[in-house]
Amino acid sequence: MTALPNCPKCQSTLTYEDRGLLICPECGHEWSAAQGAAEEPAAGFVVRDANGTILQDGIP
Ligand SMILES: [Zn+2]
């Protein structure tokens, strides 16, 4: 058994997979199974100081 992601629309845990698509029976949303795993939280991470200025780290 592979853990399926929750529905991105209604967060339902009742999602099931059918021919490469993930389907939510609660709201009827269908999406590609490959999309959810592509997100990398670390990528594009931006730190701002109290003034809203973007702090750029790692630049010489
Ligand atoms: Zn749903």
PDB file of C-alpha atoms and ligand atoms in Angstrom:
ATOM      1  CA  MET A   1       0.000   0.000   0.000  1.00  0.00           C
ATOM      2  CA  THR A   2       1.208   3.443  -0.907  1.00  0.00           C
ATOM      3  CA  ALA A   3       0.096   6.390   1.131  1.00  0.00           C
ATOM      4  CA  LEU A   4      -1.863   8.724  -1.081  1.00  0.00           C
ATOM      5  CA  PRO A   5      -1.799  12.463  -0.547  1.00  0.00           C
ATOM      6  CA  ASN A   6      -4.842  14.261   0.758  1.00  0.00           C
ATOM      7  CA  CYS A   7      -7.096  16.076  -1.650  1.00  0.00           C
ATOM      8  CA  PRO A   8      -5.566  19.522  -2.342  1.00  0.00           C
ATOM      9  CA  LYS A   9      -9.040  21.042  -2.531  1.00  0.00           C
ATOM     10  CA  CYS A  10     -10.867  19.677   0.500  1.00  0.00           C
ATOM     11  CA  GLN A  11      -8.044  17.847   2.330  1.00  0.00           C
ATOM     12  CA  SER A  12     -10.009  14.615   2.240  1.00  0.00           C
ATOM     13  CA  THR A  13      -8.052  11.494   3.125  1.00  0.00           C
ATOM     14  CA  LEU A  14     -10.369   9.259   1.093  1.00  0.00           C
ATOM     15  CA  THR A  15      -8.475   9.788  -2.165  1.00  0.00           C
ATOM     16  CA  TYR A  16      -7.843   6.859  -4.451  1.00  0.00           C
ATOM     17  CA  GLU A  17      -5.728   6.300  -7.543  1.00  0.00           C
ATOM     18  CA  ASP A  18      -7.054   5.345 -10.956  1.00  0.00           C
ATOM     19  CA  ARG A  19      -4.857   5.078 -14.051  1.00  0.00           C
ATOM     20  CA  GLY A  20      -2.280   7.522 -12.737  1.00  0.00           C
ATOM     21  CA  LEU A  21      -4.825  10.039 -11.537  1.00  0.00           C
ATOM     22  CA  LEU A  22      -5.697  10.722  -7.946  1.00  0.00           C
ATOM     23  CA  ILE A  23      -9.404  11.134  -7.385  1.00  0.00           C
ATOM     24  CA  CYS A  24     -11.247  12.603  -4.426  1.00  0.00           C
ATOM     25  CA  PRO A  25     -14.678  11.016  -3.896  1.00  0.00           C
ATOM     26  CA  GLU A  26     -15.780  13.826  -1.616  1.00  0.00           C
ATOM     27  CA  CYS A  27     -15.437  16.830  -3.934  1.00  0.00           C
ATOM     28  CA  GLY A  28     -14.811  15.049  -7.242  1.00  0.00           C
ATOM     29  CA  HIS A  29     -11.416  16.667  -7.787  1.00  0.00           C
ATOM     30  CA  GLU A  30      -8.988  14.762 -10.000  1.00  0.00           C
ATOM     31  CA  TRP A  31      -5.296  15.502 -10.330  1.00  0.00           C
ATOM     32  CA  SER A  32      -2.088  13.924 -11.506  1.00  0.00           C
ATOM     33  CA  ALA A  33      -0.289  11.809  -8.949  1.00  0.00           C
ATOM     34  CA  ALA A  34       3.062  13.158 -10.122  1.00  0.00           C
ATOM     35  CA  GLN A  35       2.347  16.796  -9.248  1.00  0.00           C
ATOM     36  CA  GLY A  36       2.158  16.519  -5.469  1.00  0.00           C
ATOM     37  CA  ALA A  37       5.609  15.021  -5.048  1.00  0.00           C
ATOM     38  CA  ALA A  38       7.348  17.740  -7.061  1.00  0.00           C
ATOM     39  CA  GLU A  39       7.163  20.397  -4.389  1.00  0.00           C
ATOM     40  CA  GLU A  40      10.336  21.172  -2.496  1.00  0.00           C
ATOM     41  CA  PRO A  41       9.722  23.363   0.544  1.00  0.00           C
ATOM     42  CA  ALA A  42      13.382  24.367   0.745  1.00  0.00           C
ATOM     43  CA  ALA A  43      13.464  25.734  -2.805  1.00  0.00           C
ATOM     44  CA  GLY A  44      12.732  29.426  -3.052  1.00  0.00           C
ATOM     45  CA  PHE A  45      12.782  29.866   0.682  1.00  0.00           C
ATOM     46  CA  VAL A  46      12.911  33.569   1.432  1.00  0.00           C
ATOM     47  CA  VAL A  47      13.738  35.207   4.748  1.00  0.00           C
ATOM     48  CA  ARG A  48      12.606  38.762   5.396  1.00  0.00           C
ATOM     49  CA  ASP A  49      13.581  41.033   8.244  1.00  0.00           C
ATOM     50  CA  ALA A  50      11.163  43.106  10.296  1.00  0.00           C
ATOM     51  CA  ASN A  51      11.044  45.778   7.583  1.00  0.00           C
ATOM     52  CA  GLY A  52      10.105  43.318   4.880  1.00  0.00           C
ATOM     53  CA  THR A  53      13.531  43.423   3.276  1.00  0.00           C
ATOM     54  CA  ILE A  54      14.578  40.126   1.766  1.00  0.00           C
ATOM     55  CA  LEU A  55      17.640  38.757   3.504  1.00  0.00           C
ATOM     56  CA  GLN A  56      19.912  37.067   1.021  1.00  0.00           C
ATOM     57  CA  ASP A  57      22.093  34.435   2.595  1.00  0.00           C
ATOM     58  CA  GLY A  58      25.114  32.653   1.169  1.00  0.00           C
ATOM     59  CA  ILE A  59      26.195  35.463  -1.157  1.00  0.00           C
ATOM     60  CA  PRO A  60      29.942  36.278  -0.844  1.00  0.00           C
TER      61      PRO A  60
HETATM   62 ZN    ZN B   1     -11.623  16.758  -2.372  1.00  0.00          ZN
END
